[in-house]
Structure formats: structure tokens, C-alpha cells
PDB file of C-alpha atoms in Angstrom:
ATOM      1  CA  UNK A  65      41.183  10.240  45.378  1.00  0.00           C
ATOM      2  CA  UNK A  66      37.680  10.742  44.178  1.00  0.00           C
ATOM      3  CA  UNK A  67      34.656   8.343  45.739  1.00  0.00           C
ATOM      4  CA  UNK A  68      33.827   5.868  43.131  1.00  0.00           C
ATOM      5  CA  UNK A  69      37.673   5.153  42.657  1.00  0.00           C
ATOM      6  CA  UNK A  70      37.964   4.450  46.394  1.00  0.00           C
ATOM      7  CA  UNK A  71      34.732   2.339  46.469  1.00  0.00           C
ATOM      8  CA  UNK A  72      36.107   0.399  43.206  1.00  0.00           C
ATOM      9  CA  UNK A  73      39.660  -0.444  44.693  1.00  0.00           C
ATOM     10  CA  UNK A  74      37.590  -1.791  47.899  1.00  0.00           C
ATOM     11  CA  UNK A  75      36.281  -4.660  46.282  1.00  0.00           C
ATOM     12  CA  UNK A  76      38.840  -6.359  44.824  1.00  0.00           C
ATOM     13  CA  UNK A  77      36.905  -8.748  42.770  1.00  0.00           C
ATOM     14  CA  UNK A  78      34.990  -6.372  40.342  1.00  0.00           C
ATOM     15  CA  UNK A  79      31.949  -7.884  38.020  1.00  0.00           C
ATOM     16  CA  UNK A  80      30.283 -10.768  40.094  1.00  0.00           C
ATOM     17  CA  UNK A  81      27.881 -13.216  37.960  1.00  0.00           C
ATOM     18  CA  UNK A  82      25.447 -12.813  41.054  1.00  0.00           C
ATOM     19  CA  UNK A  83      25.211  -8.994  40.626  1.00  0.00           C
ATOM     20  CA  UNK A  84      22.997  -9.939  37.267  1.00  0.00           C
ATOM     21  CA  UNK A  85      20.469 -11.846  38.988  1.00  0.00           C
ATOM     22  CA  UNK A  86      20.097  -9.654  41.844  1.00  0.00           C
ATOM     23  CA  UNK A  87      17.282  -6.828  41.135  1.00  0.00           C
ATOM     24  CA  UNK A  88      18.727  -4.348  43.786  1.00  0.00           C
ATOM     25  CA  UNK A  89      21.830  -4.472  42.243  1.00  0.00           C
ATOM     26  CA  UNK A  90      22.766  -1.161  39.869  1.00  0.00           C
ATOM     27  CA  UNK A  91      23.398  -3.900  36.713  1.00  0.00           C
ATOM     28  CA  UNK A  92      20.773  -6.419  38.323  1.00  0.00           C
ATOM     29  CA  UNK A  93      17.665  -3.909  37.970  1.00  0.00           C
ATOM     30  CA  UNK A  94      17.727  -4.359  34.147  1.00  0.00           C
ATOM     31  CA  UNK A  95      18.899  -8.286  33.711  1.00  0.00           C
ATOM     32  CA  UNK A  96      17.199 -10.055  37.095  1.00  0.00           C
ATOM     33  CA  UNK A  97      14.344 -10.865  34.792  1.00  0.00           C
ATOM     34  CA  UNK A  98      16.138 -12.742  32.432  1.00  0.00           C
ATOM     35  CA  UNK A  99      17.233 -15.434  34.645  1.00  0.00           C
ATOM     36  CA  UNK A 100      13.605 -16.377  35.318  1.00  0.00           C
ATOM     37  CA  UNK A 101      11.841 -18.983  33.524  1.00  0.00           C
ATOM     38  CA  UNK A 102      10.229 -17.005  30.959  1.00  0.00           C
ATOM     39  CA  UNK A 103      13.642 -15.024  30.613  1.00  0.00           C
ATOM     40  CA  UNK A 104      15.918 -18.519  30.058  1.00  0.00           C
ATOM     41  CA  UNK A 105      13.058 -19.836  27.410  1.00  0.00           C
ATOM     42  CA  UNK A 106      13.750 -16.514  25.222  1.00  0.00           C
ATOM     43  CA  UNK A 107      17.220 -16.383  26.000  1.00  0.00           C
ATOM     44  CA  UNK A 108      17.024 -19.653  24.888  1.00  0.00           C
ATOM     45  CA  UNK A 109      15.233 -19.146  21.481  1.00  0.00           C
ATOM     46  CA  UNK A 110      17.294 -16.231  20.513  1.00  0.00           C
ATOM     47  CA  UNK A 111      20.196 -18.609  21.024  1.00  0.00           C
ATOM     48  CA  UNK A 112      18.634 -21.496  18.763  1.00  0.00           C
ATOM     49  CA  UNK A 113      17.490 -18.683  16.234  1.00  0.00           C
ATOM     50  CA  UNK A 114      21.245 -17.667  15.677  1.00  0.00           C
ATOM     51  CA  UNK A 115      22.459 -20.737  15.657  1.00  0.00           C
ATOM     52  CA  UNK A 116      19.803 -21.898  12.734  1.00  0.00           C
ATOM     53  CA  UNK A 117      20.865 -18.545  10.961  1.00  0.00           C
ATOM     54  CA  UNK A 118      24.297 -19.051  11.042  1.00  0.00           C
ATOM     55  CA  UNK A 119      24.820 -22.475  10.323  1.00  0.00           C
ATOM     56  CA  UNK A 120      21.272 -23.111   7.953  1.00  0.00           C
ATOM     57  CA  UNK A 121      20.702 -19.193   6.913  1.00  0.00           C
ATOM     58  CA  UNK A 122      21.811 -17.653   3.699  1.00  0.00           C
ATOM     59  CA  UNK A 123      19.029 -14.772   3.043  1.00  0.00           C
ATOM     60  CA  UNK A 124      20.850 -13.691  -0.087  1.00  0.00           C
ATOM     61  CA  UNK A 125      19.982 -16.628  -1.926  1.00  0.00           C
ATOM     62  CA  UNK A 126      16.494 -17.242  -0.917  1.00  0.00           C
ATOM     63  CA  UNK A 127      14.978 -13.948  -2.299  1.00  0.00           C
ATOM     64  CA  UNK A 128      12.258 -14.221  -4.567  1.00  0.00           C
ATOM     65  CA  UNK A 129      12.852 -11.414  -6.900  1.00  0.00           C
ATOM     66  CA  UNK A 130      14.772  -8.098  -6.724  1.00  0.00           C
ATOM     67  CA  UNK A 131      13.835  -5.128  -8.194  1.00  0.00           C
ATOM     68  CA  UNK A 132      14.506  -1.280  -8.272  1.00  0.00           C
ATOM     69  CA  UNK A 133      13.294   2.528  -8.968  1.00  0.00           C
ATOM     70  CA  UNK A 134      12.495   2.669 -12.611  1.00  0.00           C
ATOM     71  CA  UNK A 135      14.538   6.067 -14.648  1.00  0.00           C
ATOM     72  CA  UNK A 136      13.571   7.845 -17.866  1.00  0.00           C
ATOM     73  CA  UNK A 137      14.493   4.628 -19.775  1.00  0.00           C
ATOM     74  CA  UNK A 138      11.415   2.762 -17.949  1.00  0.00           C
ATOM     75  CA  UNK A 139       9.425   5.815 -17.903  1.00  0.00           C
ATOM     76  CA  UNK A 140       9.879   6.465 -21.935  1.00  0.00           C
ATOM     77  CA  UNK A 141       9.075   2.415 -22.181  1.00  0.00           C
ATOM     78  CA  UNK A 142       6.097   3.147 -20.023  1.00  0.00           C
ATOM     79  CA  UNK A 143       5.158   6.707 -22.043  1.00  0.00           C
ATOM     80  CA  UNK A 144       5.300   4.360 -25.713  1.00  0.00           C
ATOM     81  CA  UNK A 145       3.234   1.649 -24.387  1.00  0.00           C
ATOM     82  CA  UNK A 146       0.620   3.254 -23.045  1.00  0.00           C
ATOM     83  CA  UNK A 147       0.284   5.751 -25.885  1.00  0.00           C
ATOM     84  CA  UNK A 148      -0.300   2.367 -28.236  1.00  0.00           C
ATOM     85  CA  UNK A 149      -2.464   1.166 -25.911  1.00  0.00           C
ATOM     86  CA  UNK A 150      -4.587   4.411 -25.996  1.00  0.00           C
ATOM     87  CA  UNK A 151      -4.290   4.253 -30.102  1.00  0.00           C
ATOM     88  CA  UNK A 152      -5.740   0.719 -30.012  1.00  0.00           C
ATOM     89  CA  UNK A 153      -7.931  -0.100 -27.091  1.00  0.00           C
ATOM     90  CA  UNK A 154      -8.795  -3.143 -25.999  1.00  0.00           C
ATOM     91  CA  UNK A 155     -10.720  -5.042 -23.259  1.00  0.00           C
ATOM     92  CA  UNK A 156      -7.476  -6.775 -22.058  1.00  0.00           C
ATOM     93  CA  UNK A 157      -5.101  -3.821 -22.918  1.00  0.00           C
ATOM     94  CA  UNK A 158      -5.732  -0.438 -21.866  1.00  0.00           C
ATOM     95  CA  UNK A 159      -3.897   2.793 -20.268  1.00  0.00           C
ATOM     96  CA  UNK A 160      -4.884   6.186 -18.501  1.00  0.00           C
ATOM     97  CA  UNK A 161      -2.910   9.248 -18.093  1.00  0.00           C
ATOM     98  CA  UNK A 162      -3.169  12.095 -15.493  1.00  0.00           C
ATOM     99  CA  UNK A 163      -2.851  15.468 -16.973  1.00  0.00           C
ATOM    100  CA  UNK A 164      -3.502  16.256 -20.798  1.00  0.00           C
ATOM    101  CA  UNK A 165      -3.243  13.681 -23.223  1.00  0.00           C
ATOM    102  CA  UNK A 166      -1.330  14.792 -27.155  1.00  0.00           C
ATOM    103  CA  UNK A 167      -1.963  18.446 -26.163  1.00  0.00           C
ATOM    104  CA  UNK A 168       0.829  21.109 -26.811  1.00  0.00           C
ATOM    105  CA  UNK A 169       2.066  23.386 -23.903  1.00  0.00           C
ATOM    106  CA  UNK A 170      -0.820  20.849 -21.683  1.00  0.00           C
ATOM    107  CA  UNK A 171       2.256  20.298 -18.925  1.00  0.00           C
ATOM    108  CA  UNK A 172       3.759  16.692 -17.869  1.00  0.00           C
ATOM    109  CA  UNK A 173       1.688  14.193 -19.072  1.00  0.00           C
ATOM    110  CA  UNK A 174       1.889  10.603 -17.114  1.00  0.00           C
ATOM    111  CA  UNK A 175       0.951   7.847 -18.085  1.00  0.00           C
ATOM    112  CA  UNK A 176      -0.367   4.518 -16.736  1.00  0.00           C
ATOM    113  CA  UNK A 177      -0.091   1.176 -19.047  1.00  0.00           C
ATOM    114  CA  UNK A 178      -1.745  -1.810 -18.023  1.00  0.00           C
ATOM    115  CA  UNK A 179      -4.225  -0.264 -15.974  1.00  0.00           C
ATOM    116  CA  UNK A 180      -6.561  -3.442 -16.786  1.00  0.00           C
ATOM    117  CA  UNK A 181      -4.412  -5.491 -14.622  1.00  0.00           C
ATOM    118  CA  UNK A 182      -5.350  -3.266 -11.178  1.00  0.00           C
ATOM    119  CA  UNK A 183      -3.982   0.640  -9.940  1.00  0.00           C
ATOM    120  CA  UNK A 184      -3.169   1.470  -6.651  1.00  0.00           C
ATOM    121  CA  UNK A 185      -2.715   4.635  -5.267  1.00  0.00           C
ATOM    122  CA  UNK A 186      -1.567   5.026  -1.796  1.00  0.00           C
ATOM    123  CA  UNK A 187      -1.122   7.854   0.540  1.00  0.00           C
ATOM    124  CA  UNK A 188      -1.924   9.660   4.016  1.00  0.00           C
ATOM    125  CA  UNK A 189      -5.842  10.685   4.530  1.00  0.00           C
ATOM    126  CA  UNK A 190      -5.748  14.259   3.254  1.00  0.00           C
ATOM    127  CA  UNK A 191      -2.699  13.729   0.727  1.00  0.00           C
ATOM    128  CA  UNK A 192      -4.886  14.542  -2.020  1.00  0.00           C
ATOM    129  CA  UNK A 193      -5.066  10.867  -3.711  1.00  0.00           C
ATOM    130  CA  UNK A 194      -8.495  11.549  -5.305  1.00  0.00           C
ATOM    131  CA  UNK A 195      -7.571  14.936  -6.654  1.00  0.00           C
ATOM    132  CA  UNK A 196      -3.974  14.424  -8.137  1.00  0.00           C
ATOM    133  CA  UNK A 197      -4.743  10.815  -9.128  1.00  0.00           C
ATOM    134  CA  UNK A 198      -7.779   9.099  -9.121  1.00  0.00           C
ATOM    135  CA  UNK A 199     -10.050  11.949 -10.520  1.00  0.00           C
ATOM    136  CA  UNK A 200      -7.295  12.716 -13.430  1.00  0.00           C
ATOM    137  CA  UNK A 201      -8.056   8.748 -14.050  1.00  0.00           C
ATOM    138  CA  UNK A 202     -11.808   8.784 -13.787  1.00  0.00           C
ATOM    139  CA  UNK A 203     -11.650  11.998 -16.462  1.00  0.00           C
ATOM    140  CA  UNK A 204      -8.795   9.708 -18.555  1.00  0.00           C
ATOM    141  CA  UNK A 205     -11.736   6.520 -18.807  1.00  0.00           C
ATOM    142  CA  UNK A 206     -14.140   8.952 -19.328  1.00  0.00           C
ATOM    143  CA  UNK A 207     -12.497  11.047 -22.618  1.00  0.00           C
ATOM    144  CA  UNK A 208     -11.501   7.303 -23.784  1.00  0.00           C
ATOM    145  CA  UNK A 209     -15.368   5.911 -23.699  1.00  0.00           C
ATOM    146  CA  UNK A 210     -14.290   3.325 -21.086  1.00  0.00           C
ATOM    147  CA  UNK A 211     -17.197   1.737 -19.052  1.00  0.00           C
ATOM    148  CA  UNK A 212     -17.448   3.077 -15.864  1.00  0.00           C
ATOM    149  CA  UNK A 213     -18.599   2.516 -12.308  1.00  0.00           C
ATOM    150  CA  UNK A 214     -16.989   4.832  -9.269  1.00  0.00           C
ATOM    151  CA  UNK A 215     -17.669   4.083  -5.720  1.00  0.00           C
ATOM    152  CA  UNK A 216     -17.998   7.525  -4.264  1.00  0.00           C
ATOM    153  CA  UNK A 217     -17.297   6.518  -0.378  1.00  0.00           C
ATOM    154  CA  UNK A 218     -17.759  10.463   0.756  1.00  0.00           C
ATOM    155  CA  UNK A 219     -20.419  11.001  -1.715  1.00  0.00           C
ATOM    156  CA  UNK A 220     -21.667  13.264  -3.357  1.00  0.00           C
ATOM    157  CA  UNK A 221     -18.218  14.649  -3.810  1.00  0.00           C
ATOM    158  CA  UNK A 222     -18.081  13.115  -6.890  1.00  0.00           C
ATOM    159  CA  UNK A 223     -20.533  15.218  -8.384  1.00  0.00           C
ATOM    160  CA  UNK A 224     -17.953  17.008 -10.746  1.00  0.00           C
ATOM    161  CA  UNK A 225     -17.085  13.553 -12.245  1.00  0.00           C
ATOM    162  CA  UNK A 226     -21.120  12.355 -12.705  1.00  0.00           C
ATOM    163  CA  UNK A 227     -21.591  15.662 -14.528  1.00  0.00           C
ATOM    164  CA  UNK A 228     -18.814  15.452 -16.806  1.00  0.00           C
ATOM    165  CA  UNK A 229     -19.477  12.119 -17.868  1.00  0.00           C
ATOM    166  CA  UNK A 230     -23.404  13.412 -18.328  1.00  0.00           C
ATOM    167  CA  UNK A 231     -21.013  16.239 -20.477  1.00  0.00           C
ATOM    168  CA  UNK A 232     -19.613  13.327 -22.402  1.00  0.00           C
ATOM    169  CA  UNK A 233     -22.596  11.362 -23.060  1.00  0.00           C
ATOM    170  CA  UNK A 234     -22.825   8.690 -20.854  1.00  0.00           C
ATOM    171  CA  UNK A 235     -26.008   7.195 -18.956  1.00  0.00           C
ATOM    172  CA  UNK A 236     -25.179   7.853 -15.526  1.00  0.00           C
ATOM    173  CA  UNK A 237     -27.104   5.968 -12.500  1.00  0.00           C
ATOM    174  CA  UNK A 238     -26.507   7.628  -8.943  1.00  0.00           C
ATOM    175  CA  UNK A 239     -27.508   4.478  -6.287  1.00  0.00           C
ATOM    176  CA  UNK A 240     -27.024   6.497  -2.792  1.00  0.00           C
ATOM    177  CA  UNK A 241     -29.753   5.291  -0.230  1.00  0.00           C
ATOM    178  CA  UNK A 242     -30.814   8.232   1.680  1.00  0.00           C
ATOM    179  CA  UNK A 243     -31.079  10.768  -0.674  1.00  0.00           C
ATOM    180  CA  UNK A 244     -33.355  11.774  -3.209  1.00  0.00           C
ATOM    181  CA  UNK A 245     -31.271  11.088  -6.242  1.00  0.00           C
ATOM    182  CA  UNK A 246     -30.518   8.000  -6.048  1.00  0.00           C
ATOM    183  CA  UNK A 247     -32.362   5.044  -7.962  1.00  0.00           C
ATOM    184  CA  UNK A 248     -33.102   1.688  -6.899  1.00  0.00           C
ATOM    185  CA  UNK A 249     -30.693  -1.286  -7.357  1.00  0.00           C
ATOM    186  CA  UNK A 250     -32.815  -4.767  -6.794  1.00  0.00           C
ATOM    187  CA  UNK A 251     -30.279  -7.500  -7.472  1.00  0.00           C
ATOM    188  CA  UNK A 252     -33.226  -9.843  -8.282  1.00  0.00           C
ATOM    189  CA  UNK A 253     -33.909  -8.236 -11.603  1.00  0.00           C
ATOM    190  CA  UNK A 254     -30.901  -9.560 -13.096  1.00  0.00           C
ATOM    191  CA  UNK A 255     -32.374 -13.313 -12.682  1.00  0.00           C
ATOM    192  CA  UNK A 256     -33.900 -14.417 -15.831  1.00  0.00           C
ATOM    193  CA  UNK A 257     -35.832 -17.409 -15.152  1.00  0.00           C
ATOM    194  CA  UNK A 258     -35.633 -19.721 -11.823  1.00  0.00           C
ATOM    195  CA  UNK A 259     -32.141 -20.947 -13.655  1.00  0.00           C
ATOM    196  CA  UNK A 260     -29.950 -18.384 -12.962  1.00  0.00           C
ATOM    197  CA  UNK A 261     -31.141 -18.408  -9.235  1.00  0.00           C
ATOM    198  CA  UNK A 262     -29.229 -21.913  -8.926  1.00  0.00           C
ATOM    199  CA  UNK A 263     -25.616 -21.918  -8.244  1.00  0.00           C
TER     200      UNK A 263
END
């Protein structure tokens, strides 16, 4: 007979409820602490959380909306939009693109509709976010004679993008204090008279 058998046909008895509160014990170590105050209160809670789960809880029918990965059908939805969009702009309707816009053998184009309504492009630091994504959509505004103001956080490596819209004829206006480039912004020279001070 090995050890442990003749150790477990010695106590006849088996699991004891006092072997869980006692922190010496081989089960003990790990569950002593739950039959302290703290422990019972969560115990407790968990217990009262289930219960309101089971009895109050249906988490199917209290979702807000549902939604899922959009296919070529969205995409091509997406493509024709943002192509009229581009056709016809408009202050409340417009769309970029990231690669090369009605040009044959120019790649994948993709587009963006609705960009009016707020982008977001998320990634790691170092993913390349500015340079597969934002940049193409800086140069996108730019082509389309959008308005433009880009907060360079890392500046001046947006210097590519400042020159090209120079390129395209816009009036660019560099404000970084510190070096010699950059031009003064006084917010006080957009008041007009005393008026527009009040608010």
C-alpha cells in the first residue's frame, strides 16, 4: 500500500468543514481568508449579485444596439457615397480617401464618407497611424481645397505636408513657440470692439 492511501484510510471521516478555516491546513491555506469579515461581506455580495442576475437579469434583452464587420456590400455602399460626396462637396457632407483617387493602375483606393462627422484612427505608438492614414488624409483635404489646420504634436515632422499644401496654393501659418518659423498667435486680435470680450 502506498503512503497517502494509508494516511487516507486512517481518518475515517475525510473532508472536515473546519479544514477550510484553518490556514495550516493543505485546503485551509487558500480559503482561511474567506471566513473573515471582509471574506463573508464578498462572499456575501457575489451571492446577492447571482441571485439579482438570475432571478432580475436578462442581458440579451437590454442591449442597446448590435452591430457587425461590414463586407464588400458595405464597403461598395461606402466606395459610392463617398465618391458623390467628393463630386459635390459640401460643408456638412464631405469624404477623404487614402491612396489615389479616379487614377488607373493607382492601387486600392479607400475611402472615408462622412468624415465631417469625426475620424478616428487608432493603433500602437509606432504602428504607423500618421503615415498609412492620417497623412494620406491630410494630402486627400488638401487635393480637395478643404480648409485646413493640423496639429503637428512631434513637429516639424509635418514639414512634407506644410510644403505640399504651399505646392497646392494654400496660405500656410506655422505657430511653433521656440523656433524661428513660427508666427505669433495673440488671441486678442480676434476681439472687435469691447463687445465681443463679453460672454
Amino acid at each position: 500500500m502506498s503512503k497517502s492511501f494509508q494516511i487516507n484510510s486512517a481518518n475515517p471521516q475525510g473532508f472536515r468543514f473546519e479544514q477550510l478555516q484553518n490556514p495550516l491546513d493543505a485546503i485551509g491555506k487558500y480559503t482561511h481568508s474567506l471566513f473573515t469579515l471582509n471574506g463573508l461581506t464578498v462572499l456575501s455580495l457575489l451571492g446577492a449579485y447571482i441571485l439579482m442576475r438570475v432571478f432580475f437579469g436578462d442581458s440579451n434583452k437590454k442591449k442597446i444596439a448590435t452591430s457587425y464587420w461590414g463586407g464588400g456590400k458595405e464597403t461598395a455602399t461606402a466606395q459610392k457615397k463617398a465618391i458623390l460626396q467628393i463630386a459635390n462637396p459640401q460643408c456638412d457632407s464631405a469624404a477623404l480617401y487614402i491612396g489615389k483617387h479616379q487614377e488607373k493602375g493607382g492601387g486600392v483606393t479607400f475611402y472615408i464618407p462622412d468624415v465631417q462627422r469625426g475620424t478616428a484612427v487608432i493603433g500602437a505608438p509606432g504602428s504607423g497611424k500618421t503615415f498609412s492614414a492620417i497623412n494620406p488624409m491630410i494630402y486627400s483635404a488638401i487635393d480637395q481645397e478643404f480648409p485646413c489646420i493640423v496639429y503637428d504634436f512631434k513637429y516639424p515632422s509635418q514639414a512634407k505636408v506644410a510644403a505640399y499644401a504651399k505646392y497646392k496654393g494654400y496660405d500656410v501659418h506655422i505657430f511653433a513657440p521656440g523656433f524661428p518659423e513660427s508666427e505669433v498667435c495673440n488671441p486678442l486680435d480676434f476681439l472687435r470692439d469691447s463687445s465681443d470680450a463679453e460672454s
